[in-house]
XYZ file of C-alpha atoms in Angstrom:
614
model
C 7.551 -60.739 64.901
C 6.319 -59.341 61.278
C 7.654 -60.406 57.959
C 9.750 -57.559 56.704
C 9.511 -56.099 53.209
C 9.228 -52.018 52.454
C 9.416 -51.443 48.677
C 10.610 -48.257 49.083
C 14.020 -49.258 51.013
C 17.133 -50.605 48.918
C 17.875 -53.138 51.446
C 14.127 -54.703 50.485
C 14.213 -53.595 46.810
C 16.986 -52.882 44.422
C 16.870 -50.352 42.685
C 14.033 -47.977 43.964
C 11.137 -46.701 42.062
C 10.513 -47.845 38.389
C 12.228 -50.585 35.836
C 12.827 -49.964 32.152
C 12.502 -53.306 29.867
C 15.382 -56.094 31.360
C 16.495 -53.988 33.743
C 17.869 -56.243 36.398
C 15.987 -56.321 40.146
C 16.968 -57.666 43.235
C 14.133 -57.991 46.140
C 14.831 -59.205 49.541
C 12.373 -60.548 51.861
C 12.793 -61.267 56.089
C 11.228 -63.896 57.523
C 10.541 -64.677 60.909
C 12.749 -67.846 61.844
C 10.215 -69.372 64.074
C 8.010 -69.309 60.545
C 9.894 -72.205 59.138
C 9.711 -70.983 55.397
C 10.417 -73.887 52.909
C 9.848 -71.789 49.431
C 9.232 -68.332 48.866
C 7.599 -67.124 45.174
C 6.522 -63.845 43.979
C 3.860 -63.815 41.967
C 3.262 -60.440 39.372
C 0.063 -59.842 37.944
C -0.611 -57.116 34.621
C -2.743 -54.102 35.695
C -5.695 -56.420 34.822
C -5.406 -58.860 36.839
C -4.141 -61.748 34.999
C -0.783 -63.706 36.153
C 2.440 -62.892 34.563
C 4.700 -64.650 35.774
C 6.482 -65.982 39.221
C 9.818 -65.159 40.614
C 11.075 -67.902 43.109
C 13.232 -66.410 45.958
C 16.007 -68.135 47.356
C 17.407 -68.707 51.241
C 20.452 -66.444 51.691
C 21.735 -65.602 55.006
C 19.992 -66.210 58.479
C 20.779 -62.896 60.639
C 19.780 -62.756 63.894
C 16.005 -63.918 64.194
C 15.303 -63.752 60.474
C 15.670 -65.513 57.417
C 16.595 -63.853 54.356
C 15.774 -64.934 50.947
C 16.321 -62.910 47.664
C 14.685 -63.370 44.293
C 16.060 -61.228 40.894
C 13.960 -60.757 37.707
C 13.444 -58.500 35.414
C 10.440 -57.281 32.859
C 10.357 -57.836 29.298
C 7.794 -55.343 28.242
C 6.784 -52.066 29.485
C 3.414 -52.378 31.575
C 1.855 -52.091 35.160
C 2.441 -54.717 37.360
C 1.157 -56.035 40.583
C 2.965 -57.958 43.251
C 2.399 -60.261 46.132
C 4.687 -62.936 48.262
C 3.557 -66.498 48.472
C 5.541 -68.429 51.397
C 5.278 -72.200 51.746
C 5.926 -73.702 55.201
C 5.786 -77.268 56.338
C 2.295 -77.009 57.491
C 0.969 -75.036 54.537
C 1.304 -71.870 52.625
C 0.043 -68.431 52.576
C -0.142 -64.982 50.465
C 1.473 -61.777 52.095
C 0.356 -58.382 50.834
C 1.134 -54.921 51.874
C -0.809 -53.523 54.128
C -0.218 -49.885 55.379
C 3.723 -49.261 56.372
C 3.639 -53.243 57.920
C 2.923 -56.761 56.424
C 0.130 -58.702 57.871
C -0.273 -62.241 56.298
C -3.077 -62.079 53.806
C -4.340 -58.253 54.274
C -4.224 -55.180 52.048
C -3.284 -54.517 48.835
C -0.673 -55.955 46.696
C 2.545 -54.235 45.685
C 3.183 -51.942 42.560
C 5.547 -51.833 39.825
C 5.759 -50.156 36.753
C 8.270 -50.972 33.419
C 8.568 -47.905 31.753
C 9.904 -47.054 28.242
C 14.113 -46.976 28.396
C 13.881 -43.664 25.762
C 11.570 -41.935 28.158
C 12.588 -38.184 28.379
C 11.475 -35.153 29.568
C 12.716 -31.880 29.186
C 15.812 -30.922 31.311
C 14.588 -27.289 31.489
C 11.538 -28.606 33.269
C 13.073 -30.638 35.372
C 12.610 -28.497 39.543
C 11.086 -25.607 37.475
C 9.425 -22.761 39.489
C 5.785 -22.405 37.693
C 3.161 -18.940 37.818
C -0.097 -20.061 36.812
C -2.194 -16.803 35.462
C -6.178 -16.234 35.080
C -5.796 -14.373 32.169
C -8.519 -12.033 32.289
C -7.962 -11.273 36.065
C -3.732 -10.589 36.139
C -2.655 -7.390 34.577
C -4.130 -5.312 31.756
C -2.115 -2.654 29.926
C -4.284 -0.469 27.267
C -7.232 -0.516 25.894
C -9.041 -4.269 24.983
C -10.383 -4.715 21.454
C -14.200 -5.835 21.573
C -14.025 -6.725 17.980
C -15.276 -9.912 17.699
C -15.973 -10.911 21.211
C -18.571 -13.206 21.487
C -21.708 -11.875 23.027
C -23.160 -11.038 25.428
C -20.417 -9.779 28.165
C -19.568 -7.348 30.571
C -16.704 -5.387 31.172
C -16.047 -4.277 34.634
C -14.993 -0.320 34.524
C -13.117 -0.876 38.408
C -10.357 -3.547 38.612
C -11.461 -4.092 41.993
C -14.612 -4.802 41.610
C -16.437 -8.141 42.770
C -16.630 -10.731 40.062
C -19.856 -11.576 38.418
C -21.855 -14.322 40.581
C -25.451 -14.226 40.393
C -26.740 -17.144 38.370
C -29.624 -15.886 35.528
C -33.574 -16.416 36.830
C -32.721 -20.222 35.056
C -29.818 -20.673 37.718
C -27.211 -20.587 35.632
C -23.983 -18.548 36.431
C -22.265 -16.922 32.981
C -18.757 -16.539 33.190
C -18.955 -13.805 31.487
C -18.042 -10.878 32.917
C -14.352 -9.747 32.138
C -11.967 -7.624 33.814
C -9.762 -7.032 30.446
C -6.519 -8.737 31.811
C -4.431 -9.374 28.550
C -1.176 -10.391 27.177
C 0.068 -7.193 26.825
C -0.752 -6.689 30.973
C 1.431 -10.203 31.415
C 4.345 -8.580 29.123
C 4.404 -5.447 31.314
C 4.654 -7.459 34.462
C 7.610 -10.088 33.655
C 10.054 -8.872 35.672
C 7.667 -9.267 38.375
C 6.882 -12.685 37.475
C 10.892 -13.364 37.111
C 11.355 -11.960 40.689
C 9.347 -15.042 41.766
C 12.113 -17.126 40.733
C 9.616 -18.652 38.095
C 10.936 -21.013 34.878
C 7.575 -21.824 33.800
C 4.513 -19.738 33.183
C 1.430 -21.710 33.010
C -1.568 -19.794 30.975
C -5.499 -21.311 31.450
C -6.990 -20.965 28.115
C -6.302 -18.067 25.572
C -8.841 -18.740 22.725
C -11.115 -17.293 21.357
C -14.256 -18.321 23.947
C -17.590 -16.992 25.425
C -16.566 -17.318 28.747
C -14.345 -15.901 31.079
C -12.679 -18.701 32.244
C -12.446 -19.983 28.348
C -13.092 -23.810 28.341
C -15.678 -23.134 26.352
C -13.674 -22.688 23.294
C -15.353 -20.974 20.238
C -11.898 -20.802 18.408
C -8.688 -22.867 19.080
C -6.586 -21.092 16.707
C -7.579 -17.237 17.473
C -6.618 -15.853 20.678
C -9.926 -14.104 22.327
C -9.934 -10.335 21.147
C -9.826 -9.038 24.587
C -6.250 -10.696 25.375
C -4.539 -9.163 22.084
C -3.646 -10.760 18.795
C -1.323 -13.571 17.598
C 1.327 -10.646 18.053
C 0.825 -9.552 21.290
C 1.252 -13.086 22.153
C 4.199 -14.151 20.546
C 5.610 -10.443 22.278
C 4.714 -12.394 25.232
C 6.561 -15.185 24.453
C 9.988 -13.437 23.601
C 9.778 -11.408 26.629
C 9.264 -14.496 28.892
C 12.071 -16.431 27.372
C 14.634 -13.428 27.460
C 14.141 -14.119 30.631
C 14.980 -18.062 31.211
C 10.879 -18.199 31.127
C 8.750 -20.954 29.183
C 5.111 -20.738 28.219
C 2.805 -23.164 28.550
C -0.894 -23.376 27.033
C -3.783 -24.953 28.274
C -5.049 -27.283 25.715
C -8.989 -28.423 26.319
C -9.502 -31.374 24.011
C -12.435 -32.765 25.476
C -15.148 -30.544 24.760
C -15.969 -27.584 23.093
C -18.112 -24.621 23.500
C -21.808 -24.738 21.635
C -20.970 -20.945 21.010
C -17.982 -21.971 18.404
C -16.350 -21.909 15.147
C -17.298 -25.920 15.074
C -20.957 -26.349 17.183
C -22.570 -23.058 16.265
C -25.557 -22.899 18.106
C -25.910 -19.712 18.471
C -24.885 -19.376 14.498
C -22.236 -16.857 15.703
C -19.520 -18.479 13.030
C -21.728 -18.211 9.974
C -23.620 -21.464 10.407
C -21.311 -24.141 9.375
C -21.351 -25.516 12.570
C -22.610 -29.189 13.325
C -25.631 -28.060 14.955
C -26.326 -26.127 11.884
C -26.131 -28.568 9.184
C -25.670 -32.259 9.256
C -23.221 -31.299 6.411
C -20.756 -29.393 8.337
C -17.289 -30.241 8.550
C -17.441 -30.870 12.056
C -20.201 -33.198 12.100
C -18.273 -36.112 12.977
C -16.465 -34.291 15.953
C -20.184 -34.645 17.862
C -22.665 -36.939 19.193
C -26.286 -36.325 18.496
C -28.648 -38.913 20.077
C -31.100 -36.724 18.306
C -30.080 -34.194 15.798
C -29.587 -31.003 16.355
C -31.158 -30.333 20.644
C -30.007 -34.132 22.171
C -26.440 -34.757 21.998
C -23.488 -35.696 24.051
C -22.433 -32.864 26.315
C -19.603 -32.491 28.950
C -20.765 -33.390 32.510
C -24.240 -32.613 31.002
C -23.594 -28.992 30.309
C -25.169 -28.260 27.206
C -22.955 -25.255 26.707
C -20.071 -27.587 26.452
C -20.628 -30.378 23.150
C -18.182 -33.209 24.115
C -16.054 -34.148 21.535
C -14.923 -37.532 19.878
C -11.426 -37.358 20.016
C -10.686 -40.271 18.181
C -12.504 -38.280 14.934
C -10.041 -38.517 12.087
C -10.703 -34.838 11.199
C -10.437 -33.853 14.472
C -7.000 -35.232 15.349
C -6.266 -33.611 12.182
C -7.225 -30.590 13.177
C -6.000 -30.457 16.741
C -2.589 -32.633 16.094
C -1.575 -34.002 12.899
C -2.503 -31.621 9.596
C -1.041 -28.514 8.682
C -1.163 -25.847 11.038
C -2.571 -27.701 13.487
C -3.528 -26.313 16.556
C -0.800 -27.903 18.536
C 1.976 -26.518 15.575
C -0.293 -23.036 15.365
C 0.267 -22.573 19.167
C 4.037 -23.704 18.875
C 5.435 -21.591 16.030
C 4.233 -18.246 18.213
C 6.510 -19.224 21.213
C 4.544 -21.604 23.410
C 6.591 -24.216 24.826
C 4.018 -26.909 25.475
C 0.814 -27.934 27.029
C -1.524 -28.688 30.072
C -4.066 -31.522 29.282
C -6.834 -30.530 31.045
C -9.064 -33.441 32.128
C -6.431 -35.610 30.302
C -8.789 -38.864 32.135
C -11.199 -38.009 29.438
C -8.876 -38.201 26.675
C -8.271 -41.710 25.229
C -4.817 -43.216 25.793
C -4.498 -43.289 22.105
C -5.292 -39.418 21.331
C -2.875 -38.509 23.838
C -0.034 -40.960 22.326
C -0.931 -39.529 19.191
C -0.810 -35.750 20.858
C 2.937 -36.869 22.449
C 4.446 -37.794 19.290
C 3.564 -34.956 17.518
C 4.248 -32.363 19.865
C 7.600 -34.088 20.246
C 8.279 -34.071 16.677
C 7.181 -30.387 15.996
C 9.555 -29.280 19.178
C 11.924 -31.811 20.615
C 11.601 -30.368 24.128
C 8.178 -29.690 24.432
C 6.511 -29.983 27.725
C 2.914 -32.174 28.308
C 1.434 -31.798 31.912
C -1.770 -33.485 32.382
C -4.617 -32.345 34.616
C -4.311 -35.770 36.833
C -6.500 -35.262 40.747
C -4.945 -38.404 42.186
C -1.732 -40.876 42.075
C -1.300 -40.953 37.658
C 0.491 -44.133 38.115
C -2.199 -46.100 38.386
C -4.877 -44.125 37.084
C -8.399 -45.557 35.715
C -11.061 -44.268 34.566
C -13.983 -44.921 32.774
C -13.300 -47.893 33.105
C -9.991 -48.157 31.711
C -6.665 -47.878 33.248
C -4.296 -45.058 32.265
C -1.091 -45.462 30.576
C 0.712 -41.864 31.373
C 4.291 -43.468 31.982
C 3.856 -46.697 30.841
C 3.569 -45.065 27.155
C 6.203 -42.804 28.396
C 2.892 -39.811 27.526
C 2.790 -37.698 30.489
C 6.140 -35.073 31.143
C 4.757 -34.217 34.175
C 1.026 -33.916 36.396
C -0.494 -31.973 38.553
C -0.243 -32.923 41.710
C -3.292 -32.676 44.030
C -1.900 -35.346 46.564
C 0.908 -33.603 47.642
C -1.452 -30.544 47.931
C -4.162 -32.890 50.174
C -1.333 -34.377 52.399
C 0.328 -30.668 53.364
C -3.373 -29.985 53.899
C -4.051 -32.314 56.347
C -0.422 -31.652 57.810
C -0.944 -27.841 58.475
C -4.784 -28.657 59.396
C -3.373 -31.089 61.980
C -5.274 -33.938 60.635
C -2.005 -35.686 60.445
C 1.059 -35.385 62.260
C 3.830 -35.999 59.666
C 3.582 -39.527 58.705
C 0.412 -39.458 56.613
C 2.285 -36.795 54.776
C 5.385 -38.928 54.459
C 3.871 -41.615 52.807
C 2.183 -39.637 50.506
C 5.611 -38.164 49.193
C 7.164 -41.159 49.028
C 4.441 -43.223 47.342
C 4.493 -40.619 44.408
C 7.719 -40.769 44.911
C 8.316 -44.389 44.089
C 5.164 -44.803 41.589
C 6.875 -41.856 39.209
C 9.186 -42.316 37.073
C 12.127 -40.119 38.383
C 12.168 -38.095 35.188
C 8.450 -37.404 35.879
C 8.778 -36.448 39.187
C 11.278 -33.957 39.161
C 8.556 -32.119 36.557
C 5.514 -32.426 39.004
C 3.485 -29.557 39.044
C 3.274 -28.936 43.404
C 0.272 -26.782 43.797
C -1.606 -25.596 46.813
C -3.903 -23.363 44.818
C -5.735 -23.346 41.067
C -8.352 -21.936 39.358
C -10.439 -24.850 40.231
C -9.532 -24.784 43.887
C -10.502 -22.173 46.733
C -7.712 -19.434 47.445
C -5.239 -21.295 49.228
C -5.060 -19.238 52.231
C -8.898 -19.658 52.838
C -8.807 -23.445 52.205
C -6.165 -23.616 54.940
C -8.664 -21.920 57.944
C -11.881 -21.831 56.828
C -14.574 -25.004 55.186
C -17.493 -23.074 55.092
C -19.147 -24.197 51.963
C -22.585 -22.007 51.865
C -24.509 -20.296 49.384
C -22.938 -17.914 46.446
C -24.363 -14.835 47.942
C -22.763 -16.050 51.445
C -19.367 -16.445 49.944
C -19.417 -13.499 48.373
C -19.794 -11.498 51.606
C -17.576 -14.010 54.085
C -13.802 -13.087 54.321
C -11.749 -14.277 56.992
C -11.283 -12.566 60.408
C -8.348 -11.318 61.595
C -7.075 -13.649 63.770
C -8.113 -16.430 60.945
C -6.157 -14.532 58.449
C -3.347 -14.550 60.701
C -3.392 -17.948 61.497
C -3.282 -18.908 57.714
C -0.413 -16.710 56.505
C 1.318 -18.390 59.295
C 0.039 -22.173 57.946
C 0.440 -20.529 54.563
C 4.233 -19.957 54.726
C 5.281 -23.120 56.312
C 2.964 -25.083 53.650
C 4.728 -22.755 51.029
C 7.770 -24.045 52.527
C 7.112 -27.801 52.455
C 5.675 -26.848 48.339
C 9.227 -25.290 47.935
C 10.949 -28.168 49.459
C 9.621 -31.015 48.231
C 10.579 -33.295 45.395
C 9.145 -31.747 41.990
C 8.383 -28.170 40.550
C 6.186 -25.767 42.485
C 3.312 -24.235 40.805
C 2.328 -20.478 42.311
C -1.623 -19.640 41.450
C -1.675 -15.675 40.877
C -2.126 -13.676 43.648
C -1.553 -16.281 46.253
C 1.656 -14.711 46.789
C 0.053 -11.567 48.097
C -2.660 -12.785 50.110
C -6.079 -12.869 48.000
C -8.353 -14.969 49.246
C -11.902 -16.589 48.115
C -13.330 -19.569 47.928
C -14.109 -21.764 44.649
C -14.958 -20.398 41.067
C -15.697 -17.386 40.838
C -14.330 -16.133 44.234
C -10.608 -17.529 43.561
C -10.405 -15.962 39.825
C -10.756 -12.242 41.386
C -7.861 -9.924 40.111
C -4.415 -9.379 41.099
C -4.869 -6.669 44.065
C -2.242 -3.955 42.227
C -1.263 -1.719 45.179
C -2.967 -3.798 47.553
C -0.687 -6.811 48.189
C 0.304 -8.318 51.351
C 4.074 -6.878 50.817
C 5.642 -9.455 53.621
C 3.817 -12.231 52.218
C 5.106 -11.315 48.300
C 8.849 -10.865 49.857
C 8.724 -14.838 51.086
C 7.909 -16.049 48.206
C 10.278 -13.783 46.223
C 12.810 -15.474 48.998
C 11.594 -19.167 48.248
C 12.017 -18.820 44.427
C 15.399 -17.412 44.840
C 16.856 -20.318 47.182
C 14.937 -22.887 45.274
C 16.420 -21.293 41.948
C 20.091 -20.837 43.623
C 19.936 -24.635 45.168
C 20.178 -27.862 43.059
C 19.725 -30.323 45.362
C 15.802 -28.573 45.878
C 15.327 -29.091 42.427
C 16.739 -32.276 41.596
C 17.770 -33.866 44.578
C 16.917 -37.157 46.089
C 14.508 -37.420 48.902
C 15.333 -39.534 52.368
C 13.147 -38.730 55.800
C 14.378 -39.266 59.003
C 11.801 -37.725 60.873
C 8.243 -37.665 60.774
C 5.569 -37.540 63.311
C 3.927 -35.594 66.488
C 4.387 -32.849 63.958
C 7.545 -32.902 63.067
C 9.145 -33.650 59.683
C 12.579 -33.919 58.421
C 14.094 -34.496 55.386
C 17.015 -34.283 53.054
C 17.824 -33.345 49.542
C 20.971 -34.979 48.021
C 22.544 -34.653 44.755
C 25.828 -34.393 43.156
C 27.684 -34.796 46.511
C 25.614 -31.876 48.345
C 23.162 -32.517 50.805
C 20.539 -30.122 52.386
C 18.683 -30.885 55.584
C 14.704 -29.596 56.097
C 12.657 -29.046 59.475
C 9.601 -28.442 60.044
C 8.320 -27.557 63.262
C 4.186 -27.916 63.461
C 3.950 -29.521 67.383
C 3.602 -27.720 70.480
C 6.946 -27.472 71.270
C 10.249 -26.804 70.606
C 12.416 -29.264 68.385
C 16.280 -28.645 68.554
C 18.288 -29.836 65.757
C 21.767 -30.232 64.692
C 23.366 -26.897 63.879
C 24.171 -26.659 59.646
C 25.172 -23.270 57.628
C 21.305 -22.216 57.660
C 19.989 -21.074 54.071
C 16.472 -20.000 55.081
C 14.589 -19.770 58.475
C 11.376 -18.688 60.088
C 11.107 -19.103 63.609
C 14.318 -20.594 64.547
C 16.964 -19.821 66.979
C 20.393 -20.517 67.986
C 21.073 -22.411 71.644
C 24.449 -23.209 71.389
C 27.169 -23.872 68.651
C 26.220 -27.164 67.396
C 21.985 -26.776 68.285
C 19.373 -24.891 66.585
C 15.801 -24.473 68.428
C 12.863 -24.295 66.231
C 9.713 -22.577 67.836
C 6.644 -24.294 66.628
C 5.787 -22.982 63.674
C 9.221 -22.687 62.503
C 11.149 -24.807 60.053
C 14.521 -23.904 58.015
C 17.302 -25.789 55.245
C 20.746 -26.140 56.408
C 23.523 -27.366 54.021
C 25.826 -30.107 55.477
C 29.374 -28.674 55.539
């Protein structure tokens, strides 16, 4: 017989999930009989190791062949914590750690917890939002691009369907920087499209003023690039997005800049004030030479990208505190917040600094951070992350989800791998968090979603550019495609929709997943389940905000529930061999599915559906 204890069960933990400062919690621990506890502690360690304190448990209740004794604390200051068991018997004592879904006497890892600020908010309009995540250059254009002032060199591609740019210069080194001319004014004239997705949140990678396509390379922060439009153009974009229930969001790439800038200047583009011009320059202190001006710091060793030192008093200035800073430049034309990206490389104190401020510019600003793996517990570089402990962090991306319906729809896992997963993130994130996670299945810096579900071919540039997927592949993924949709849809948090996944494109990593929107071209079937998932998701609270319970999940099959105010929906998915009949419910969406009787539904495999309780 095990020791029983499942964090993520009320009967074992009360309440679930995170504390706030003195919040009252109850934990109850089974023990074996036969084990003859005599005393029972928990011990909780800070996120560096180091005891804080110890929690003695007390004998309750024997039931049945278990003894059950219960312990209450609470946390006096906001923080990580670690937790383990320590049972004394008569013949000596031991430490029990988690280990997997059982408990196994001194094995695995200990326990999490995390105190979290009682005043942490995040915005209610974020909060199960549907989010569109655009390329810029590679989405719509409408008119004629201005040139003026484009950094140099480029290309402009005459056909929209043409193959992106991808041979790398005689030095190896691919450009970026080739454009298509998608622009603001091209996202403008396609919002009601975007609105028929059932988005609330439209997610923009970087607008400045850049050399490169992709634009992390910023020359500019507070001048859109010439070939998107001007400051009004984008504000136009703004207003039409938010007549219709629509939010903008930026993305705002703090880390580094590009040596072709306003504030580097290599190329002397900017009139030479730049800190590789002059040891005088204004932005001197923003850089690290270890050897002025051709040996300095540089992101990921890129010397095309100068990293920054964020903790620069100019440079906060700049980015969040003085007068028209970027952060209030972006915010007074109509954007609604931003995406952090590599927020791991920002220090915890820039981005408490970056919080505050946005907060205090616009109350209900959004800040998503660019996090590949559980932001809870987060280190790196060394140091360990302090997203929700700081109450930072409105939301992440959220690239485990994306791996576990991965390995789900790859049949690397038959449900439960996937389960935990959820319900880990689940537990770790503050509930205000995770009800603003961004779900992806595709970005800009992952391959095409419906290629990454079939196909792991990872060759040569030229061999990419020339490999597509059969037609029996391609089949096979838009069939794994909409059932992972489904799960994306489902799921606790706010789906993010990369463009064009919607209508089939496909392609693996940069370039071949930033081609353009296929105009005219799309996979119309594929488009109209999507169209289909926004609406339910938009029409159904308990999918956006609703508590998450499974009752099912392995050999395939998963099942689920969504509760909130009094209304509970039920989700199946079907990915085994056979058949899986389920309870009968007033069905809201279906693939696959048929009716055997009155009170039985039979889901082929491949199928899944929601059914409301009546």
């Amino acid at each position: 017989m095990r020791i029983l204890y499942d964090s993520k069960e009320r009967m074992y933990k009360d309440p679930f999930g995170t504390l706030t400062p003195n919040q009252n919690c109850t934990l109850h621990i089974h023990i074996p009989s036969s084990v003859q506890a005599t005393k029972v502690m928990v011990q909780f360690n800070h996120q560096d190791g180091t005891p804080s304190h110890t929690v003695p448990m007390e004998y309750q209740i024997k039931r049945g062949a278990y003894d059950i004794y219960q312990g209450k604390f609470s946390l006096a200051h906001t923080g990580l914590y670690f937790y383990y068991f320590y049972i004394t018997t008569r013949t000596g004592g031991f430490r029990l750690f988690k280990q997997g879904n059982d408990t196994n006497m001194e094995a695995g890892d200990c326990w999490q917890l995390s105190c979290i600020p009682a005043d942490f908010t995040t915005p209610d309009w974020a909060k199960g939002a549907t989010i569109y995540q655009i390329f810029p250059d590679r989405f719509h254009k409408a008119g004629r691009c201005d040139l003026t002032g484009k950094l140099e060199p480029y290309t402009v591609h005459q056909d929209w369907y043409e193959e992106v740019s991808w041979r790398p210069t005689p030095e190896g080194v691919v450009l970026n920087n080739d454009f298509f001319g998608g622009n603001f004014r091209g996202i403008t004239e396609k919002m009601d499209y975007i609105a028929s997705l059932g988005t609330t949140i439209l997610y923009l990678n970087p607008i400045s003023k850049s050399f490169s396509s992709h634009r992390y390379d910023t020359g500019d922060y507070k001048t859109p690039d010439p070939m998107l439009g001007t400051e009004a153009d984008f504000a136009a974009m703004c207003k039409a997005a938010h007549a219709r229930g629509i939010r903008v969001i930026l993305d705002g790439v703090y880390s580094h800049t590009g040596s072709n800038s306003l504030y580097f200047d290599k190329e002397r583009t900017f009139g030479g004030k730049g800190a590789y011009c002059t040891q005088n320059s204004p932005y001197s202190g923003w850089y690290t030479f270890y050897q002025w001006p051709d040996n300095y710091n540089s992101w990921w060793g890129f010397d095309t990208l100068p990293t920054v030192n964020k903790m620069d008093k100019s440079f906060i200035e700049y980015i969040i505190t003085g007068p028209d800073s970027v952060l209030e430049h972006w915010l007074k034309l109509g954007a609604d917040g931003f995406r952090l990206d590599v927020v791991d490389e920002l220090p915890n104190e820039f981005v408490l600094l970056l919080k505050k401020r946005l907060r205090e510019l616009k109350p209900d600003a959004l800040l998503i951070g660019e996090v590949w793996e559980d932001a809870s517990n987060k280190e790196a570089y060394g140091i360990r992350r302090r997203y929700f402990v700081d109450g930072v962090l409105d939301s992440c991306m959220n690239y485990p989800y994306r791996t576990a319906i991965l390995n789900y729809m790859k049949e690397r896992d038959g449900g439960q791998g996937l389960k935990e997963t959820v319900m880990s993130i689940v537990e770790n994130y503050p509930p205000q968090v995770l009800s603003c996670n961004m779900n992806m299945l595709g970005t800009h810096d992952t391959p095409r979603i419906l290629t990454a579900l079939v196909d792991d071919f990872d060759g040569t540039w030229e061999e990419k550019s020339k490999r597509h997927l059969s037609r029996s592949q391609r089949d096979l993924a838009l069939e794994r495609l909409q059932m992972a949709a489904f799960l994306q849809y489902t799921l606790p948090g706010s789906p993010s929709l990369y463009y064009g996944d919607e209508a089939g494109m496909e392609g693996y990593k940069d370039p071949f997943n930033r081609r353009t929107y296929p105009w005219g071209r799309e996979d119309r079937e594929l488009l109209a389940f999507f169209q289909q998932l926004g609406q339910l998701r938009k029409g159904q609270e308990p999918l956006r905000l609703g508590d998450i319970s499974f009752f099912e999940a392995g050999d395939g099959k998963l099942g689920f529930t969504r509760s909130v105010n009094g209304q509970t929906l039920r989700i199946y998915v079907n990915h085994s061999m056979d058949a899986w009949q389920v309870p009968v419910g007033r069905v809201l969406f279906g693939h696959h599915i048929h009716t055997l009787a009155p009170t039985w539904l039979s889901l082929s495999p491949m199928g899944f559906c929601v059914t409301r309780e009546e």
